[in-house]
């Protein structure tokens, strides 16, 4: 394949072309340093400016208040499934809302470290909706309430935040961070693996309120898994994922240049509407989740025929629309339309669906 494709992968996922080009230009010699960013000491002055600019830009994009730390870590969202309970379960109790596989995995991991409680679930209808958030049975002594704010696999998202009755809210934002403005003050901790909506795999972003960073952690917590270790050293305790942070920083700049998160949200809503509007009038394809809870980032859909689904994915791929196969636990199709997916990509997909449907009707 000589041309770039429209990549609808759920992750690692599409990155802005401008960012890739700029990184390519700087690959051999970063701004007169005589070396690639990959070859630099993380303690050098030149790298220090890269990581500090990245953090400052992220703070500006998300309006992160001064009493929150921004950490660039490794280990993916999965490592946060353990770090969160190890560091935050001071009383040994935490509440989890189960809205899909990732939420369930976070919950299962937390059970190792204390009394993790599943206080609501949408498993009864195959995770096709977000449960009632106004009447959650929050535990009196809960150290935090954990949600997975966008369910990458099922294609649902929280349209509003749950009432946690004053308890600390922890959110896995892996597949929706930077897709729209959020009020950081409503959260105690936000985490996200970069490879969905930010940058390359290998960097994990954590935004944590300072009062939650303490030495009072689960006994035996390794040094590397304490937030305090990284917060005290501004993410430079040991070697951070230097190149990944550099690319994330480029994406932050790109987003600022696009007009910030309000502008991005508007664009994301327009992109998602193109696809959902088509699905809603289609006689062949249909969306798989409740309309009210639909994700802006991961659009899941099907036809009633597994063979047809398979053929659709294959023929789409031949047209340069790739990675549309749904997660194996849901089947059908999934189009991940993260920030970096241009509107032309979604338009091309809708055109192809239209064409595919018209052909089906004829045969
Ligand atoms: C992809 C994903 C994860 C797992 O991320 P890793 O970085 O592979 O550990 C966790 N939560 C959500 C919501 C995801 O989309």
Coordinates of C-alpha atoms and ligand atoms in Angstrom, one line a residue:
X1 CA 0.0 0.0 0.0
X2 CA 1.5 3.3 -1.1
X3 CA -1.0 5.7 0.3
X4 CA -2.0 6.3 3.9
X5 CA -5.3 4.8 4.8
X6 CA -8.2 5.9 7.0
X7 CA -7.4 4.0 10.2
X8 CA -10.4 3.3 12.4
X9 CA -8.4 1.3 15.0
X10 CA -9.5 1.5 18.6
X11 CA -5.8 1.7 19.7
X12 CA -3.0 2.2 19.1
X13 CA -4.8 4.6 16.8
X14 CA -4.6 7.3 14.2
X15 CA -2.3 10.3 14.9
X16 CA -2.6 13.7 13.2
X17 CA -0.6 13.8 10.0
X18 CA 0.9 17.2 10.8
X19 CA 2.3 15.7 14.0
X20 CA 3.9 12.7 12.2
X21 CA 5.3 15.0 9.6
X22 CA 6.8 17.4 12.1
X23 CA 8.3 14.5 14.1
X24 CA 9.8 13.1 10.8
X25 CA 11.4 16.4 10.1
X26 CA 13.0 16.5 13.5
X27 CA 13.9 12.8 13.6
X28 CA 17.6 13.1 12.9
X29 CA 18.4 16.4 14.4
X30 CA 16.0 18.0 16.9
X31 CA 16.2 21.7 16.6
X32 CA 19.9 22.0 16.3
X33 CA 20.7 19.6 19.2
X34 CA 22.5 17.3 16.7
X35 CA 20.5 14.3 17.8
X36 CA 17.0 12.7 17.8
X37 CA 14.8 13.1 20.8
X38 CA 15.1 9.4 21.2
X39 CA 18.8 9.8 21.9
X40 CA 18.6 12.5 24.5
X41 CA 19.2 12.3 28.2
X42 CA 16.0 12.8 30.0
X43 CA 18.0 15.1 32.3
X44 CA 19.2 17.4 29.6
X45 CA 18.2 21.0 29.2
X46 CA 16.7 20.4 25.8
X47 CA 14.6 17.5 26.9
X48 CA 13.5 19.3 30.0
X49 CA 12.0 22.0 27.8
X50 CA 10.1 19.3 25.9
X51 CA 8.5 17.7 29.0
X52 CA 7.8 21.1 30.6
X53 CA 6.1 22.5 27.5
X54 CA 4.1 19.3 27.1
X55 CA 2.8 19.6 30.7
X56 CA 2.1 23.3 30.3
X57 CA 0.2 22.8 27.1
X58 CA -1.9 19.9 28.6
X59 CA -2.7 22.2 31.6
X60 CA -3.8 24.9 29.3
X61 CA -5.9 22.5 27.1
X62 CA -7.7 21.0 30.1
X63 CA -7.6 24.0 32.4
X64 CA -6.0 21.9 35.0
X65 CA -6.0 23.7 38.4
X66 CA -2.7 24.3 40.3
X67 CA -3.6 21.9 43.0
X68 CA -3.4 19.0 40.6
X69 CA -0.3 17.2 39.4
X70 CA 0.2 16.0 35.9
X71 CA 2.2 12.8 35.6
X72 CA 3.6 11.1 32.5
X73 CA 4.0 7.4 33.4
X74 CA 4.4 4.0 31.8
X75 CA 2.5 0.8 32.1
X76 CA -0.7 1.7 30.3
X77 CA -4.2 2.1 31.8
X78 CA -3.8 -1.5 33.1
X79 CA -1.1 -0.4 35.6
X80 CA -3.5 2.3 36.9
X81 CA -6.0 -0.5 37.6
X82 CA -3.6 -1.4 40.5
X83 CA -2.0 2.0 41.2
X84 CA -5.3 3.6 42.0
X85 CA -6.4 1.1 44.7
X86 CA -2.8 0.8 46.1
X87 CA -2.6 4.5 46.6
X88 CA -6.1 5.6 47.2
X89 CA -7.8 2.9 49.2
X90 CA -7.0 4.3 52.6
X91 CA -10.0 2.7 54.3
X92 CA -9.9 -0.3 52.1
X93 CA -13.2 0.4 50.4
X94 CA -13.9 1.6 46.9
X95 CA -17.0 1.6 44.6
X96 CA -16.9 0.6 41.0
X97 CA -19.5 1.2 38.2
X98 CA -19.3 -1.6 35.8
X99 CA -20.1 -0.4 32.3
X100 CA -17.9 -2.9 30.2
X101 CA -14.8 -5.0 30.1
X102 CA -12.3 -2.3 31.1
X103 CA -14.4 -1.2 34.1
X104 CA -14.7 -4.8 35.1
X105 CA -11.0 -5.4 34.8
X106 CA -10.3 -2.3 37.0
X107 CA -12.8 -3.6 39.5
X108 CA -11.3 -7.2 39.6
X109 CA -7.8 -5.8 40.0
X110 CA -8.9 -3.5 42.9
X111 CA -10.3 -6.6 44.8
X112 CA -6.7 -7.6 45.4
X113 CA -6.1 -4.6 47.6
X114 CA -9.3 -4.2 49.5
X115 CA -13.1 -4.3 49.5
X116 CA -14.0 -3.2 45.9
X117 CA -17.7 -3.0 45.4
X118 CA -19.6 -3.1 42.2
X119 CA -22.4 -0.6 42.9
X120 CA -24.0 -0.6 39.5
X121 CA -23.7 -2.5 36.3
X122 CA -25.1 -2.6 32.8
X123 CA -24.2 -6.2 32.2
X124 CA -27.8 -7.2 32.2
X125 CA -28.1 -5.8 28.7
X126 CA -24.6 -6.5 27.4
X127 CA -23.2 -3.1 28.4
X128 CA -25.3 -1.3 25.8
X129 CA -26.1 1.6 28.2
X130 CA -24.8 3.6 31.2
X131 CA -26.7 2.8 34.4
X132 CA -28.7 5.3 36.4
X133 CA -26.2 7.7 38.0
X134 CA -28.4 9.7 40.3
X135 CA -29.2 7.0 42.8
X136 CA -25.9 5.1 43.1
X137 CA -25.5 3.1 46.3
X138 CA -22.3 4.9 47.3
X139 CA -20.6 3.2 50.3
X140 CA -20.4 5.4 53.3
X141 CA -16.6 4.7 53.8
X142 CA -15.7 4.5 50.2
X143 CA -12.3 6.0 49.4
X144 CA -13.3 6.7 45.9
X145 CA -15.8 5.9 43.1
X146 CA -14.3 4.6 39.9
X147 CA -15.8 5.0 36.5
X148 CA -14.7 4.1 32.9
X149 CA -15.9 7.3 31.2
X150 CA -15.9 6.0 27.6
X151 CA -16.4 2.3 27.0
X152 CA -14.0 1.7 24.0
X153 CA -15.3 -1.8 23.3
X154 CA -19.1 -1.2 23.6
X155 CA -19.3 2.3 22.3
X156 CA -21.0 4.0 25.3
X157 CA -20.1 7.1 27.2
X158 CA -21.1 9.1 30.2
X159 CA -23.2 12.1 29.2
X160 CA -22.9 13.4 32.7
X161 CA -20.9 12.5 35.8
X162 CA -22.4 10.4 38.6
X163 CA -23.4 11.8 41.9
X164 CA -20.7 10.4 44.2
X165 CA -22.1 12.0 47.3
X166 CA -18.9 13.8 48.0
X167 CA -16.6 10.9 47.4
X168 CA -13.5 11.2 45.3
X169 CA -14.3 10.4 41.6
X170 CA -11.7 8.4 39.7
X171 CA -12.1 8.2 35.9
X172 CA -10.5 6.0 33.3
X173 CA -10.5 8.4 30.3
X174 CA -8.3 6.3 28.1
X175 CA -10.5 6.6 25.0
X176 CA -12.0 10.1 25.5
X177 CA -9.4 12.3 27.2
X178 CA -9.1 15.5 25.2
X179 CA -12.2 14.7 23.1
X180 CA -14.2 17.5 24.8
X181 CA -13.7 19.9 27.7
X182 CA -14.1 18.4 31.2
X183 CA -14.2 20.1 34.6
X184 CA -11.1 18.6 36.2
X185 CA -12.2 19.9 39.6
X186 CA -14.9 17.3 39.7
X187 CA -12.4 14.5 39.7
X188 CA -9.8 13.3 42.2
X189 CA -7.9 11.4 39.6
X190 CA -8.0 11.0 35.9
X191 CA -5.9 8.5 33.9
X192 CA -5.5 7.5 30.3
X193 CA -3.2 5.4 28.2
X194 CA -2.0 7.7 25.4
X195 CA -2.5 5.3 22.5
X196 CA -6.2 5.9 22.0
X197 CA -6.8 9.6 21.7
X198 CA -3.4 11.2 22.4
X199 CA -0.1 9.7 21.2
X200 CA 1.8 6.5 20.8
X201 CA 1.6 3.6 23.2
X202 CA 4.0 3.7 26.1
X203 CA 2.9 6.9 27.8
X204 CA 0.2 7.0 30.4
X205 CA -1.2 10.3 31.6
X206 CA -2.3 10.7 35.2
X207 CA -3.9 13.9 36.6
X208 CA -4.2 13.7 40.4
X209 CA -5.4 16.1 43.1
X210 CA -2.4 16.9 45.4
X211 CA -4.1 15.9 48.6
X212 CA -4.5 12.3 47.3
X213 CA -0.7 12.0 46.9
X214 CA 0.6 10.6 50.2
X215 CA 2.9 8.0 51.7
X216 CA 0.0 6.2 53.2
X217 CA -0.2 3.4 50.6
X218 CA -1.0 -0.3 50.5
X219 CA 1.8 -2.2 52.4
X220 CA 4.5 -3.4 50.0
X221 CA 3.6 -1.0 47.2
X222 CA 6.7 -0.8 44.9
X223 CA 8.4 2.5 44.7
X224 CA 7.5 2.8 41.0
X225 CA 3.8 2.3 41.8
X226 CA 3.5 5.2 44.3
X227 CA 2.1 8.4 42.8
X228 CA 4.3 10.3 45.3
X229 CA 7.5 8.9 43.7
X230 CA 6.6 10.5 40.4
X231 CA 4.9 13.6 41.7
X232 CA 7.9 14.6 43.8
X233 CA 10.2 14.4 40.7
X234 CA 7.9 15.8 38.1
X235 CA 7.8 12.5 36.2
X236 CA 11.6 12.3 36.1
X237 CA 12.2 9.9 38.9
X238 CA 13.5 7.4 36.5
X239 CA 13.7 7.4 32.7
X240 CA 10.2 8.4 31.5
X241 CA 8.9 7.4 28.0
X242 CA 10.8 10.3 26.5
X243 CA 9.8 10.0 22.9
X244 CA 6.2 9.3 23.7
X245 CA 6.0 12.4 25.8
X246 CA 7.5 14.4 23.0
X247 CA 4.9 13.2 20.5
X248 CA 2.0 13.7 23.1
X249 CA 3.4 17.3 23.4
X250 CA 3.1 17.7 19.7
X251 CA -0.5 16.5 19.8
X252 CA -1.3 19.0 22.6
X253 CA 0.1 21.8 20.4
X254 CA -1.9 20.6 17.5
X255 CA -5.1 20.6 19.6
X256 CA -4.3 24.2 20.8
X257 CA -3.8 25.2 17.2
X258 CA -7.2 23.7 16.3
X259 CA -8.8 26.0 18.9
X260 CA -8.7 23.8 22.0
X261 CA -11.1 21.3 23.4
X262 CA -14.3 23.2 22.7
X263 CA -13.5 23.4 19.0
X264 CA -12.5 19.8 19.0
X265 CA -15.7 18.7 20.7
X266 CA -17.7 20.6 18.1
X267 CA -15.7 18.8 15.3
X268 CA -16.1 15.4 17.1
X269 CA -19.9 15.9 17.4
X270 CA -20.1 16.7 13.7
X271 CA -18.1 13.6 12.8
X272 CA -20.1 11.3 15.0
X273 CA -23.4 12.8 13.8
X274 CA -22.5 11.9 10.2
X275 CA -22.1 8.3 11.1
X276 CA -25.0 8.0 13.6
X277 CA -27.4 9.8 11.3
X278 CA -26.6 7.4 8.6
X279 CA -27.1 4.4 10.9
X280 CA -30.4 5.7 12.1
X281 CA -31.9 5.9 8.6
X282 CA -30.2 2.7 7.3
X283 CA -32.2 -0.4 6.6
X284 CA -29.2 -2.6 6.7
X285 CA -26.9 -1.2 9.5
X286 CA -27.9 -0.3 13.0
X287 CA -26.1 1.1 16.1
X288 CA -25.6 -1.4 18.9
X289 CA -26.1 0.9 22.0
X290 CA -28.8 3.1 23.4
X291 CA -28.9 6.4 21.6
X292 CA -28.6 8.6 24.7
X293 CA -25.4 6.9 25.7
X294 CA -23.6 6.8 22.4
X295 CA -19.9 7.5 22.3
X296 CA -18.4 10.3 20.3
X297 CA -15.2 8.3 19.9
X298 CA -16.1 4.6 19.3
X299 CA -19.1 4.0 17.1
X300 CA -20.3 0.4 17.2
X301 CA -22.7 -1.0 14.6
X302 CA -23.9 -4.2 12.9
X303 CA -26.0 -5.8 10.3
X304 CA -28.1 -8.8 11.3
X305 CA -25.9 -11.1 9.3
X306 CA -22.4 -12.1 10.6
X307 CA -21.2 -13.1 7.1
X308 CA -22.3 -9.7 5.8
X309 CA -20.5 -8.0 8.6
X310 CA -17.3 -9.8 7.7
X311 CA -17.7 -9.0 4.0
X312 CA -18.3 -5.3 4.9
X313 CA -15.0 -5.1 6.9
X314 CA -13.1 -6.8 4.1
X315 CA -14.4 -4.7 1.3
X316 CA -14.0 -1.5 3.3
X317 CA -10.4 -2.5 3.9
X318 CA -9.8 -2.8 0.1
X319 CA -11.1 0.8 -0.1
X320 CA -8.5 2.1 2.4
X321 CA -11.0 2.1 5.4
X322 CA -9.2 -0.2 7.8
X323 CA -9.6 -1.7 11.2
X324 CA -13.4 -1.6 11.2
X325 CA -13.9 -5.1 12.8
X326 CA -15.7 -4.9 16.1
X327 CA -14.2 -6.2 19.3
X328 CA -14.6 -10.0 19.5
X329 CA -16.9 -9.7 22.5
X330 CA -19.4 -7.5 20.6
X331 CA -19.0 -8.6 17.0
X332 CA -20.1 -6.5 14.0
X333 CA -18.2 -3.3 13.4
X334 CA -16.5 -0.5 15.3
X335 CA -15.3 2.8 13.9
X336 CA -13.0 4.6 16.3
X337 CA -13.1 8.3 15.2
X338 CA -10.7 9.9 17.6
X339 CA -9.6 13.5 17.4
X340 CA -7.0 12.8 14.7
X341 CA -9.6 11.2 12.3
X342 CA -10.3 13.9 9.7
X343 CA -13.9 14.5 8.7
X344 CA -13.0 13.2 5.3
X345 CA -12.4 9.8 6.8
X346 CA -15.8 9.6 8.3
X347 CA -17.4 10.9 5.1
X348 CA -15.5 8.3 3.1
X349 CA -16.8 5.6 5.5
X350 CA -20.4 6.8 5.2
X351 CA -20.2 6.9 1.4
X352 CA -18.9 3.4 1.4
X353 CA -21.7 2.2 3.7
X354 CA -24.2 3.8 1.5
X355 CA -22.7 2.1 -1.6
X356 CA -22.6 -1.3 0.2
X357 CA -26.2 -1.0 1.3
X358 CA -27.4 0.0 -2.2
X359 CA -25.6 -3.1 -3.6
X360 CA -27.1 -5.4 -1.0
X361 CA -30.6 -4.2 -1.9
X362 CA -30.1 -4.9 -5.5
X363 CA -29.0 -8.5 -5.0
Ligands
LIG1 C1 -7.4 0.4 26.0 C2 -8.1 0.7 27.3 C3 -7.5 0.2 28.5 C4 -6.2 -0.6 28.5 O1 -5.2 0.2 28.2 P1 -3.6 -0.3 28.2 O2 -2.9 1.0 28.0 O3 -3.5 -1.3 27.1 O4 -3.3 -0.9 29.5 C5 -8.1 0.5 29.7 N1 -9.2 1.3 29.7 C6 -9.8 1.7 28.6 C7 -11.1 2.5 28.6 C8 -9.2 1.4 27.3 O5 -9.8 1.9 26.2

